[in-house]
mmCIF file with all atom_site columns, C-alpha atoms and ligand atoms in Angstrom:
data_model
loop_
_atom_site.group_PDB
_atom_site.id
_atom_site.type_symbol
_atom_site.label_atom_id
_atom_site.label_alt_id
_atom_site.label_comp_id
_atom_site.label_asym_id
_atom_site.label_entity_id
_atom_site.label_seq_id
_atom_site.pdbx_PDB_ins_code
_atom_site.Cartn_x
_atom_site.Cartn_y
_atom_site.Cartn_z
_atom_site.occupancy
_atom_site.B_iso_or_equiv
_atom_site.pdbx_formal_charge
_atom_site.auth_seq_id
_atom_site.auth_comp_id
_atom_site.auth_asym_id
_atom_site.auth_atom_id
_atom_site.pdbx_PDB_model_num
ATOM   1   C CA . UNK A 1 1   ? -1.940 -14.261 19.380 1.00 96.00 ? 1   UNK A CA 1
ATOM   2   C CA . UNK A 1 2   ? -0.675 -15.201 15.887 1.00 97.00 ? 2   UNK A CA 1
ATOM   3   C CA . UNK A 1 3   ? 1.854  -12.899 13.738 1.00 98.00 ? 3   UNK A CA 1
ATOM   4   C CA . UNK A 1 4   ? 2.048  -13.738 10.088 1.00 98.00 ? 4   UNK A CA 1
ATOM   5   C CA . UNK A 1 5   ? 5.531  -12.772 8.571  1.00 98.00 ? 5   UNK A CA 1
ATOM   6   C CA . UNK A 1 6   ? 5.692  -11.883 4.705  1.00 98.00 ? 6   UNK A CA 1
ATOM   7   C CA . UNK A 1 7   ? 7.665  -14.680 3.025  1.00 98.00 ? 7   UNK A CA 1
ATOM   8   C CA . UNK A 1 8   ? 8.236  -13.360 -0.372 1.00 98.00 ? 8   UNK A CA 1
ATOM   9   C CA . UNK A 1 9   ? 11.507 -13.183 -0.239 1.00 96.00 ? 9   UNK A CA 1
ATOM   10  C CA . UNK A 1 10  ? 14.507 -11.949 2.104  1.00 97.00 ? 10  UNK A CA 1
ATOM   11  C CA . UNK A 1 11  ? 14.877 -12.501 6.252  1.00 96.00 ? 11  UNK A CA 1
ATOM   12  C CA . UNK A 1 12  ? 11.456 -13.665 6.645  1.00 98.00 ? 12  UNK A CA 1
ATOM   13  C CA . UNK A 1 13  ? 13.130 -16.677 8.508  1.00 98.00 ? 13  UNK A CA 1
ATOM   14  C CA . UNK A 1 14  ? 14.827 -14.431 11.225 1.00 98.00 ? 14  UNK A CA 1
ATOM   15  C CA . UNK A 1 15  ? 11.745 -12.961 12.390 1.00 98.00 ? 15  UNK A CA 1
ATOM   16  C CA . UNK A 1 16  ? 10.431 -16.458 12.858 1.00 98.00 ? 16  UNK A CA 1
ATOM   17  C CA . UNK A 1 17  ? 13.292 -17.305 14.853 1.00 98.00 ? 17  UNK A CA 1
ATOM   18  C CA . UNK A 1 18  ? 13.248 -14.081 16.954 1.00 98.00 ? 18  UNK A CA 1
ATOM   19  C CA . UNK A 1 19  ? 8.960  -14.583 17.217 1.00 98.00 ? 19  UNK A CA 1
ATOM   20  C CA . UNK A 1 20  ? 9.870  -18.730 18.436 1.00 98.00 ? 20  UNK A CA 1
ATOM   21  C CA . UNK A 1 21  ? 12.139 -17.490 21.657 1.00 97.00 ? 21  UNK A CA 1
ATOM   22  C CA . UNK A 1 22  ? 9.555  -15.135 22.431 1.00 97.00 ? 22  UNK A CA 1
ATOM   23  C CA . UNK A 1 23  ? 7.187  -17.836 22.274 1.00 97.00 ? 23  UNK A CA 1
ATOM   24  C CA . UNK A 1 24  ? 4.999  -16.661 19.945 1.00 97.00 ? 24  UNK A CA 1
ATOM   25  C CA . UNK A 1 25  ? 3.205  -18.349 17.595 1.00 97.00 ? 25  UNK A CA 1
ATOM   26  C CA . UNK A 1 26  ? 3.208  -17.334 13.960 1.00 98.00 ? 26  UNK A CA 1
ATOM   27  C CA . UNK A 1 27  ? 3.173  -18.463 10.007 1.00 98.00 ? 27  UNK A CA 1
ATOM   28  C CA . UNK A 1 28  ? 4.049  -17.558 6.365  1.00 98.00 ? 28  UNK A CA 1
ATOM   29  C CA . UNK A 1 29  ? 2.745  -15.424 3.870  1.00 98.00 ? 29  UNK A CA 1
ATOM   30  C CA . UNK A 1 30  ? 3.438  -16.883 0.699  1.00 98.00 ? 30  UNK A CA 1
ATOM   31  C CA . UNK A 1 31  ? 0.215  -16.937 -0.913 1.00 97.00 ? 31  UNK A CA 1
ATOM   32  C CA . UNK A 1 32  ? -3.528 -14.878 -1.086 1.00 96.00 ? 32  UNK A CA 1
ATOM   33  C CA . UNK A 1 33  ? -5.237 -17.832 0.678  1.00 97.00 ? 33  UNK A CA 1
ATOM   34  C CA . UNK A 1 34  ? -2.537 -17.627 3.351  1.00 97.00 ? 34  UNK A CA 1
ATOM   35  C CA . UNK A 1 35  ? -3.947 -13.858 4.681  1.00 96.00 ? 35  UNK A CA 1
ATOM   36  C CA . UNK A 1 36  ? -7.695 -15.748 4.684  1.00 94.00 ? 36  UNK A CA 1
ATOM   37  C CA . UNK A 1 37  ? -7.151 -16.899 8.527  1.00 89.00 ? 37  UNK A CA 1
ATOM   38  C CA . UNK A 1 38  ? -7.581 -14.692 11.615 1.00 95.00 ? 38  UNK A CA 1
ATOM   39  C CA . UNK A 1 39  ? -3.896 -13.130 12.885 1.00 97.00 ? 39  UNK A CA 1
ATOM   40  C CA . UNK A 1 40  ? -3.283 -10.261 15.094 1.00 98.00 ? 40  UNK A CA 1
ATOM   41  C CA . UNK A 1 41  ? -0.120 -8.664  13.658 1.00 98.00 ? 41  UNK A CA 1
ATOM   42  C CA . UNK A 1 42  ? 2.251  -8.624  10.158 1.00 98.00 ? 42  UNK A CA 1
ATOM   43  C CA . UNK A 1 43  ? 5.584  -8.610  9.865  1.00 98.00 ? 43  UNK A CA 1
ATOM   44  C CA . UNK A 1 44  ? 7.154  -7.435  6.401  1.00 98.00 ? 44  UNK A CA 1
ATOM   45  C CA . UNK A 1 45  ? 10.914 -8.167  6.388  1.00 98.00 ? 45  UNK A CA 1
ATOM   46  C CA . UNK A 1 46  ? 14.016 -6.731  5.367  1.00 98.00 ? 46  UNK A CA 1
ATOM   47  C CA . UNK A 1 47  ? 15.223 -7.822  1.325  1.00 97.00 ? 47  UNK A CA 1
ATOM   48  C CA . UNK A 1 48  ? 14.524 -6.068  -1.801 1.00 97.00 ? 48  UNK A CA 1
ATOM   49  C CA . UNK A 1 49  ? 11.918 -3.872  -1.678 1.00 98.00 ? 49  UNK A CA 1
ATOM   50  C CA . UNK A 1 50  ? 11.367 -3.985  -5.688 1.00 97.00 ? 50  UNK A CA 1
ATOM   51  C CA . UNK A 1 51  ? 11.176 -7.596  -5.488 1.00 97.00 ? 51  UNK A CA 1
ATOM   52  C CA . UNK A 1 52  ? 8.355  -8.008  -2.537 1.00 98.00 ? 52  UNK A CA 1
ATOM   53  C CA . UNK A 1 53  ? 6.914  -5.123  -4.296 1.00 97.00 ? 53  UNK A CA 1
ATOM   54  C CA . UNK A 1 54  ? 6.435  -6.862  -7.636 1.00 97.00 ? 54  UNK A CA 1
ATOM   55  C CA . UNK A 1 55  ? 5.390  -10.034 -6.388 1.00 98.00 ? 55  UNK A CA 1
ATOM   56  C CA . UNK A 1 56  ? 2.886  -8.455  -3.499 1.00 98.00 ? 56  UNK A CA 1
ATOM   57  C CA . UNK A 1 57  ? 1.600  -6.703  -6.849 1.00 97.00 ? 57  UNK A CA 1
ATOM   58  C CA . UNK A 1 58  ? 1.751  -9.835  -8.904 1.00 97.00 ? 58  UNK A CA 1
ATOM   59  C CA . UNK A 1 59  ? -0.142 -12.618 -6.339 1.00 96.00 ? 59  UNK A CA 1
ATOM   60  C CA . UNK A 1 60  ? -2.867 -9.642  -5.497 1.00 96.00 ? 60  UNK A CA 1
ATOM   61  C CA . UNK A 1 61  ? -1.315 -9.984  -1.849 1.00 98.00 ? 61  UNK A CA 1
ATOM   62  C CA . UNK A 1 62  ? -1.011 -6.189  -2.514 1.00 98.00 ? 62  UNK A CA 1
ATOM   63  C CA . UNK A 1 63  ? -4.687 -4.808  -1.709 1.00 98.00 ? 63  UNK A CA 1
ATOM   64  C CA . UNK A 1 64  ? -5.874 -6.922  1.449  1.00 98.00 ? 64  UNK A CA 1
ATOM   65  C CA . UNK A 1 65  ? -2.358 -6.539  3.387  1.00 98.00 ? 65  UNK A CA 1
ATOM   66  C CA . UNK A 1 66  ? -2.777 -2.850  2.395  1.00 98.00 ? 66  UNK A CA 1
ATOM   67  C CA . UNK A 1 67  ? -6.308 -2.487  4.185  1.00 98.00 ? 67  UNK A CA 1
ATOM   68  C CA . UNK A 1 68  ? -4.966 -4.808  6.733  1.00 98.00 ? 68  UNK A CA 1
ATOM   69  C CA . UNK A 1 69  ? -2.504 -2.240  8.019  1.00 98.00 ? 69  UNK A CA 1
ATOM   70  C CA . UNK A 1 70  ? -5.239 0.602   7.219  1.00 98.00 ? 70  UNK A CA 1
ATOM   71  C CA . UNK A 1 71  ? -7.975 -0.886  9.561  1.00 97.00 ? 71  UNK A CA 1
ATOM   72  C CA . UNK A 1 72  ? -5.206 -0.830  12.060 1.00 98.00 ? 72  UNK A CA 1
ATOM   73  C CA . UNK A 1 73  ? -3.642 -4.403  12.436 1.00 98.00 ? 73  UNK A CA 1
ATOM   74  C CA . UNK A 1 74  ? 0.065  -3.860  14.071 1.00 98.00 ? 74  UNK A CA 1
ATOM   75  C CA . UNK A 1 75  ? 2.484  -4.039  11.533 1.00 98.00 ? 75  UNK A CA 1
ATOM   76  C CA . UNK A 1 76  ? 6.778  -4.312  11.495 1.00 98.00 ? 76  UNK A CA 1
ATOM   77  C CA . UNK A 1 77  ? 8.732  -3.115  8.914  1.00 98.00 ? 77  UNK A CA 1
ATOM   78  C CA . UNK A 1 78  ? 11.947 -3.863  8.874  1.00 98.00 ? 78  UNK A CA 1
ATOM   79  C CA . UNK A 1 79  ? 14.636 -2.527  6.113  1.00 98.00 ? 79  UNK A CA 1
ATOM   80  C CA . UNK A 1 80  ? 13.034 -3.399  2.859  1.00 98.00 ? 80  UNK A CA 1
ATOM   81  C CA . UNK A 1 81  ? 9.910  -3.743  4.588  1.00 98.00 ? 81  UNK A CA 1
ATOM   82  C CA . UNK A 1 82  ? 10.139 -0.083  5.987  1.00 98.00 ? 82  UNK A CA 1
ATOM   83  C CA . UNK A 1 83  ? 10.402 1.199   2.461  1.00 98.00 ? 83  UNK A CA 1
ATOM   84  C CA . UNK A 1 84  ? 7.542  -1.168  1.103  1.00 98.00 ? 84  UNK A CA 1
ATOM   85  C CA . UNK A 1 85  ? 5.353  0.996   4.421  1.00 98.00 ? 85  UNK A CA 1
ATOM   86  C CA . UNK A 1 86  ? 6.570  4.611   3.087  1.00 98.00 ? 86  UNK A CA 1
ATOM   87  C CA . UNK A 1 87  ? 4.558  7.013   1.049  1.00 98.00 ? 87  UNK A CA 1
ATOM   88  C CA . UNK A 1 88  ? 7.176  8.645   0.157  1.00 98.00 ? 88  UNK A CA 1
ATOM   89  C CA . UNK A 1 89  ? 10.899 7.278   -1.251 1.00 98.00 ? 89  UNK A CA 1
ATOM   90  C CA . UNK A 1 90  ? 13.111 9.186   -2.165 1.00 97.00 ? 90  UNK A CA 1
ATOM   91  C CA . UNK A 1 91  ? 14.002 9.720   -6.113 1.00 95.00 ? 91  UNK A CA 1
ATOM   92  C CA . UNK A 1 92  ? 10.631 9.847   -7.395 1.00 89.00 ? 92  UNK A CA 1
ATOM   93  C CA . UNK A 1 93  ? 10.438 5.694   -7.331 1.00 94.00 ? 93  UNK A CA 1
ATOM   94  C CA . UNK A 1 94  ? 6.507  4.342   -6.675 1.00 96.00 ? 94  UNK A CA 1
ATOM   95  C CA . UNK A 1 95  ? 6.090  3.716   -3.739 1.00 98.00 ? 95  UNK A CA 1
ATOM   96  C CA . UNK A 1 96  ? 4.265  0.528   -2.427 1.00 98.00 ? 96  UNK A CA 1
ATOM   97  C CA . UNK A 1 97  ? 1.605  0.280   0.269  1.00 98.00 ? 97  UNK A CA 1
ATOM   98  C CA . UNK A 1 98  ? 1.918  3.500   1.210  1.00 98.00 ? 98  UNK A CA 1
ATOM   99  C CA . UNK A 1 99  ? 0.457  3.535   4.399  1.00 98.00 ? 99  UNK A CA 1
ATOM   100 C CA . UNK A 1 100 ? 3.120  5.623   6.723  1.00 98.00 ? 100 UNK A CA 1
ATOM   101 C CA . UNK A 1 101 ? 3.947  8.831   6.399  1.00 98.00 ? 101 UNK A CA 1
ATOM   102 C CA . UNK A 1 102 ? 7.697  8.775   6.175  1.00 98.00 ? 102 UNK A CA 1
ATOM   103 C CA . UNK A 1 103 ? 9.695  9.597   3.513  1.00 98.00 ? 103 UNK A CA 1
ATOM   104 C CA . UNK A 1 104 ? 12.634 7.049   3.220  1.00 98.00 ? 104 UNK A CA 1
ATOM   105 C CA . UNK A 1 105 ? 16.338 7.436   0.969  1.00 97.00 ? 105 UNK A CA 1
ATOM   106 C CA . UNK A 1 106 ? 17.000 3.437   -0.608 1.00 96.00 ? 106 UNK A CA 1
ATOM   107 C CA . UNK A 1 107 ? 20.492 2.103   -0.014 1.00 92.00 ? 107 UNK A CA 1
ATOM   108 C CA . UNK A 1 108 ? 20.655 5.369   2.257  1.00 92.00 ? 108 UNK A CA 1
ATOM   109 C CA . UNK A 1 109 ? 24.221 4.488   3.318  1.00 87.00 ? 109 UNK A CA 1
ATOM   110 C CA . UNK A 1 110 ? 25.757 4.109   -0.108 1.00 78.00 ? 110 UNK A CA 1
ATOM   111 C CA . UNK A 1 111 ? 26.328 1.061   -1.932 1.00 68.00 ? 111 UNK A CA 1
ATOM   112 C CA . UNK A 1 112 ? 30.039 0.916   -1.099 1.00 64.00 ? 112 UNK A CA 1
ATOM   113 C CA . UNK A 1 113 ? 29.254 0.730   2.898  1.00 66.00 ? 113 UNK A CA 1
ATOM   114 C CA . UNK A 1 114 ? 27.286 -2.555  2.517  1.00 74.00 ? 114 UNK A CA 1
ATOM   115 C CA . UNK A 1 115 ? 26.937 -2.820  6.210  1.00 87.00 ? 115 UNK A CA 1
ATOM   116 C CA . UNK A 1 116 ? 27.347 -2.066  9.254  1.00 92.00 ? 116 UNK A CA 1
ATOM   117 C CA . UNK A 1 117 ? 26.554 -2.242  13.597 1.00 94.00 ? 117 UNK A CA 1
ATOM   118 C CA . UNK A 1 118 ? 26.307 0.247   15.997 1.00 95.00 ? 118 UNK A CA 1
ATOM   119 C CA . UNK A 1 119 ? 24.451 0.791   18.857 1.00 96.00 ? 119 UNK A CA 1
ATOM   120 C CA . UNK A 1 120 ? 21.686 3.638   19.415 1.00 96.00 ? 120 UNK A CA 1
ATOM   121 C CA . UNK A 1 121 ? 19.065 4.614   21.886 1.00 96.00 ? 121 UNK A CA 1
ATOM   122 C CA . UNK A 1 122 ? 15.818 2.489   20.865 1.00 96.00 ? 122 UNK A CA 1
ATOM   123 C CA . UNK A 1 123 ? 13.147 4.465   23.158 1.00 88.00 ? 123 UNK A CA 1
ATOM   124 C CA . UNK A 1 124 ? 14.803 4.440   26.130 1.00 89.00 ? 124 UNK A CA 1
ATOM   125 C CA . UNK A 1 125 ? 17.312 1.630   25.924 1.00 91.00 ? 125 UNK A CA 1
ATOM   126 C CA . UNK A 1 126 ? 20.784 1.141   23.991 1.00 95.00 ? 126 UNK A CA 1
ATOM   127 C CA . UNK A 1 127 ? 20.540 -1.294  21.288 1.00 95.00 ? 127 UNK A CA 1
ATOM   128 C CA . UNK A 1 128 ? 22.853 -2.762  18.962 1.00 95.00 ? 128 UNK A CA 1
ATOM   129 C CA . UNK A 1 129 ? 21.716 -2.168  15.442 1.00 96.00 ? 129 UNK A CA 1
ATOM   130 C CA . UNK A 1 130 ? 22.449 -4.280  12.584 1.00 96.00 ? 130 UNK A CA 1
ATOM   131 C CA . UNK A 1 131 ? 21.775 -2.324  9.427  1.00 96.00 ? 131 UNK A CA 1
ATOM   132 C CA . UNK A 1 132 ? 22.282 -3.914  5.609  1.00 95.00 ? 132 UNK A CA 1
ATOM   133 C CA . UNK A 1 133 ? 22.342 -1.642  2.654  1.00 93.00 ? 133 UNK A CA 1
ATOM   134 C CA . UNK A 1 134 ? 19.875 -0.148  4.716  1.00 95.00 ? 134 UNK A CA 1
ATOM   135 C CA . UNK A 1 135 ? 17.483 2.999   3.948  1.00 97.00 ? 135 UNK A CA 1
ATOM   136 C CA . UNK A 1 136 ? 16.980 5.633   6.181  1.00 97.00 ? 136 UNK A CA 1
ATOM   137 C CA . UNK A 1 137 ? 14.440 7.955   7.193  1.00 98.00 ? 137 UNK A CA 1
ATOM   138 C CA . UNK A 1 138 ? 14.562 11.667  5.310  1.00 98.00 ? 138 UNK A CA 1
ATOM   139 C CA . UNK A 1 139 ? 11.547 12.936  7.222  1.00 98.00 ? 139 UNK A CA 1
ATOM   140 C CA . UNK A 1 140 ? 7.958  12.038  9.227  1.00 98.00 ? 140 UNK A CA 1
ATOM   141 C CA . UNK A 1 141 ? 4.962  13.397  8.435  1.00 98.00 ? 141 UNK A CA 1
ATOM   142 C CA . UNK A 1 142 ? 2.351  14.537  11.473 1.00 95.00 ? 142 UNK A CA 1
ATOM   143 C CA . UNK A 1 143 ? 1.440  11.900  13.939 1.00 95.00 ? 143 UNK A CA 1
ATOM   144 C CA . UNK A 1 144 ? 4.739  9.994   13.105 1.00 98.00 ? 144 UNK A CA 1
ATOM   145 C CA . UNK A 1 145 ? 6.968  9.094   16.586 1.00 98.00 ? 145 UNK A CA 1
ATOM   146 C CA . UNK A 1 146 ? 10.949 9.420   16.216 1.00 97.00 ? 146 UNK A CA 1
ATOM   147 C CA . UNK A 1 147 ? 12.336 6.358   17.900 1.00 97.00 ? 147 UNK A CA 1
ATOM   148 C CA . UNK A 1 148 ? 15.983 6.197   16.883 1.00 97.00 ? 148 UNK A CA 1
ATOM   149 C CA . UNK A 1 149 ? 18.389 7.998   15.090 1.00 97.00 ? 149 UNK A CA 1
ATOM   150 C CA . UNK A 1 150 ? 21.854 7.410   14.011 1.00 95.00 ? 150 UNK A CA 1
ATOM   151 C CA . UNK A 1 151 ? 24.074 10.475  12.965 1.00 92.00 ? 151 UNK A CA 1
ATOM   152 C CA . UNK A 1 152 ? 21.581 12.418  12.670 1.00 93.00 ? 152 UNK A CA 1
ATOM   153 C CA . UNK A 1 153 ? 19.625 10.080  10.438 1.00 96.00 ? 153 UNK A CA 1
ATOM   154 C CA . UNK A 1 154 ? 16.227 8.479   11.235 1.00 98.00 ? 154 UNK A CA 1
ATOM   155 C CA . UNK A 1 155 ? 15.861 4.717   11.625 1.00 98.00 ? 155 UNK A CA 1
ATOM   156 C CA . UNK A 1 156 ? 13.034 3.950   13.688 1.00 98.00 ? 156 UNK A CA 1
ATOM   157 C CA . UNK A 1 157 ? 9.624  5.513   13.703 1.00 98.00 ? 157 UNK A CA 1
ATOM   158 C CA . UNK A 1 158 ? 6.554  4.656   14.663 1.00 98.00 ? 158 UNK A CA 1
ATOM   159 C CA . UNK A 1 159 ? 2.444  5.685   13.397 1.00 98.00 ? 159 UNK A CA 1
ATOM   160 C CA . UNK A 1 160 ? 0.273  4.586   15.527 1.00 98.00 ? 160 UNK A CA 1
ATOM   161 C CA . UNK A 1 161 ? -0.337 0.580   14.363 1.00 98.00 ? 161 UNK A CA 1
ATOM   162 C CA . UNK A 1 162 ? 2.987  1.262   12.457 1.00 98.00 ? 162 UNK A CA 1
ATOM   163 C CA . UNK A 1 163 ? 6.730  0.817   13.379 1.00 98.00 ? 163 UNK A CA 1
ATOM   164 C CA . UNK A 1 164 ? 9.964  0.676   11.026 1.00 98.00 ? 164 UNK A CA 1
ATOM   165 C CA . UNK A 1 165 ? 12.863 0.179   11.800 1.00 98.00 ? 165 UNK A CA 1
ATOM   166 C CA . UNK A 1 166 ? 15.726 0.870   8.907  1.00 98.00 ? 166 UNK A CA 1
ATOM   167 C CA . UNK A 1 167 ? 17.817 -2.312  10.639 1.00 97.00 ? 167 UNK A CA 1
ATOM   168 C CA . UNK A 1 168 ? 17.251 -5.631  11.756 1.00 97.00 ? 168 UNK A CA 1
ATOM   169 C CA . UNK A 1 169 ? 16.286 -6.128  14.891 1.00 97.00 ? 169 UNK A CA 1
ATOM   170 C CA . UNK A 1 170 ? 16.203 -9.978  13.641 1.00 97.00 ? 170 UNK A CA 1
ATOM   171 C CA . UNK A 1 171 ? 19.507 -10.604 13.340 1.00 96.00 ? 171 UNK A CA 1
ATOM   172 C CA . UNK A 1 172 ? 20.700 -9.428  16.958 1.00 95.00 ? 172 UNK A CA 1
ATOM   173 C CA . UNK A 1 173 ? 19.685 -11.065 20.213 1.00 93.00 ? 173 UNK A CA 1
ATOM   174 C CA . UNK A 1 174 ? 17.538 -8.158  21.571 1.00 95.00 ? 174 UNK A CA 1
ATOM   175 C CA . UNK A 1 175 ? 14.464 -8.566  21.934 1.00 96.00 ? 175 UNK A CA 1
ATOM   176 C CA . UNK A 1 176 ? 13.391 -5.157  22.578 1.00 96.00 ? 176 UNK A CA 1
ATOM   177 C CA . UNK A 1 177 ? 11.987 -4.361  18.915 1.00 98.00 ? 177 UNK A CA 1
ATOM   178 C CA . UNK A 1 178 ? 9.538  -7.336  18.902 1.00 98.00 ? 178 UNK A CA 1
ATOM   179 C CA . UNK A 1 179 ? 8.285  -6.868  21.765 1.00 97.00 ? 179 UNK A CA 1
ATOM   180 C CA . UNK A 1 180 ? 7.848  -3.252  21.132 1.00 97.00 ? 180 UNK A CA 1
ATOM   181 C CA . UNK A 1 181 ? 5.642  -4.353  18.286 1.00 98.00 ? 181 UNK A CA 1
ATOM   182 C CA . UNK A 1 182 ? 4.018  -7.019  20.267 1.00 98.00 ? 182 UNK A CA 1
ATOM   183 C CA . UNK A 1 183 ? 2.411  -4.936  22.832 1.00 97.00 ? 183 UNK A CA 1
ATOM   184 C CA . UNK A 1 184 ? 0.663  -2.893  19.675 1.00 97.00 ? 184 UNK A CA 1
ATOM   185 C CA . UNK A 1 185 ? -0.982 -6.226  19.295 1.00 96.00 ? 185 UNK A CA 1
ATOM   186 C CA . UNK A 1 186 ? -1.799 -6.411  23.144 1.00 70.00 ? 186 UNK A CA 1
ATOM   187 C CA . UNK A 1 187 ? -3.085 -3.099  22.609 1.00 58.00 ? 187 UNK A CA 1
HETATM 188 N N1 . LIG B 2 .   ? 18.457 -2.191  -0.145 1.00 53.97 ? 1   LIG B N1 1
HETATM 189 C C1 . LIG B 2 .   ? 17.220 -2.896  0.045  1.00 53.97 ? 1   LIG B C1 1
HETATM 190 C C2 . LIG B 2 .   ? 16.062 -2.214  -0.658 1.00 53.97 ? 1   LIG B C2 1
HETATM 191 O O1 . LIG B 2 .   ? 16.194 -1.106  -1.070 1.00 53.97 ? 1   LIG B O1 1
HETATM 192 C C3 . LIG B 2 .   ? 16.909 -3.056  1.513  1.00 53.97 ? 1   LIG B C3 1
HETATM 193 C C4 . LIG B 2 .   ? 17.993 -3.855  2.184  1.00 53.97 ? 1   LIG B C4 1
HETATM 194 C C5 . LIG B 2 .   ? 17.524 -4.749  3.290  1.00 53.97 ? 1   LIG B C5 1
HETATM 195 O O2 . LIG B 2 .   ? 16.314 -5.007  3.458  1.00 53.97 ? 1   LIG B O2 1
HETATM 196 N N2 . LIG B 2 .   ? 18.458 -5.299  4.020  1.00 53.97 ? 1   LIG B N2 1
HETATM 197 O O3 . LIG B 2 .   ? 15.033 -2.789  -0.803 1.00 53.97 ? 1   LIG B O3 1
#
């Protein structure tokens, strides 16, 4: 098995941490030839979503990754990368692949709260959640699984070959989201 982890810009390093302890192998996507080898699974980090937007856009990384995720290859969004899977975002802004149905609010806490931790039910387990100027969830289309909510907001959901999560399961020691994502790619 072999993840490839969008390294535009933003935590893309994390993820390769997280992906090392859980033994799997992976590499970066920093280029078009880079998607040209086999892998199983993508992971689009959390950073600026108009940034890894733009540059998807600009090194034509933007059409194969979208098919990619439309043929069905298992794919992790985390923060940014969550709002670079939506259809939908909230405020009329473009949105970029496009490819879940979820409609997401950017910098859904307010720019004041910058960020913050707390722990919520993931499934069926507590986890802590790290969230950064994070977006949040507004609503799911049909065929879209809730899989955590905070206040009464949405900040994990998952389509089929699709899960985002509005935090960073990167930056914590639990495991739980990756391998969530990695048994799509068992699948
Ligand atoms: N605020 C960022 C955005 O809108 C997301 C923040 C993050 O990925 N930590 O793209």
């Amino acid at each position: 098995m072999k993840i490839g982890i969008l390294a535009l810009q933003g935590a893309f390093a994390e993820h390769g941490a997280m992906l090392d302890r859980l033994g799997i192998d992976h590499f970066e996507i920093r280029k078009r030839e880079d998607i040209e080898k086999p892998f199983d699974g993508l992971i689009l980090p959390g950073g600026e979503s108009t940034v890894m937007g733009k540059l998807l856009r600009e090194i034509q990384l933007y059409a194969p990754i979208r098919a990619l995720i439309q043929q069905g290859m298992p794919v992790l969004g985390t923060c940014a990368g969550m709002i670079l899977l939506a259809k939908h975002i909230e405020g009329g802004e473009q949105p970029h692949l496009a490819t879940m149905d979820i409609k997401v609010v950017r910098n859904g806490y307010g720019r004041q709260l910058g960020s913050f931790c707390t722990t919520a039910k993931y499934g069926d387990i507590s986890l802590p959640l790290v969230f950064i100027r994070a977006p949040y969830i507004l609503s799911v289309g049909n065929g879209v699984e809730i899989l955590a909510t905070v206040d009464r907001k949405i900040v994990a959901a998952q389509q089929g070959n699709q899960i985002a999560a509005a935090f960073h399961p990167e930056l914590t020691d639990e495991t739980r989201v990756h391998e969530h994502f990695l048994s799509l790619v068992h699948r």
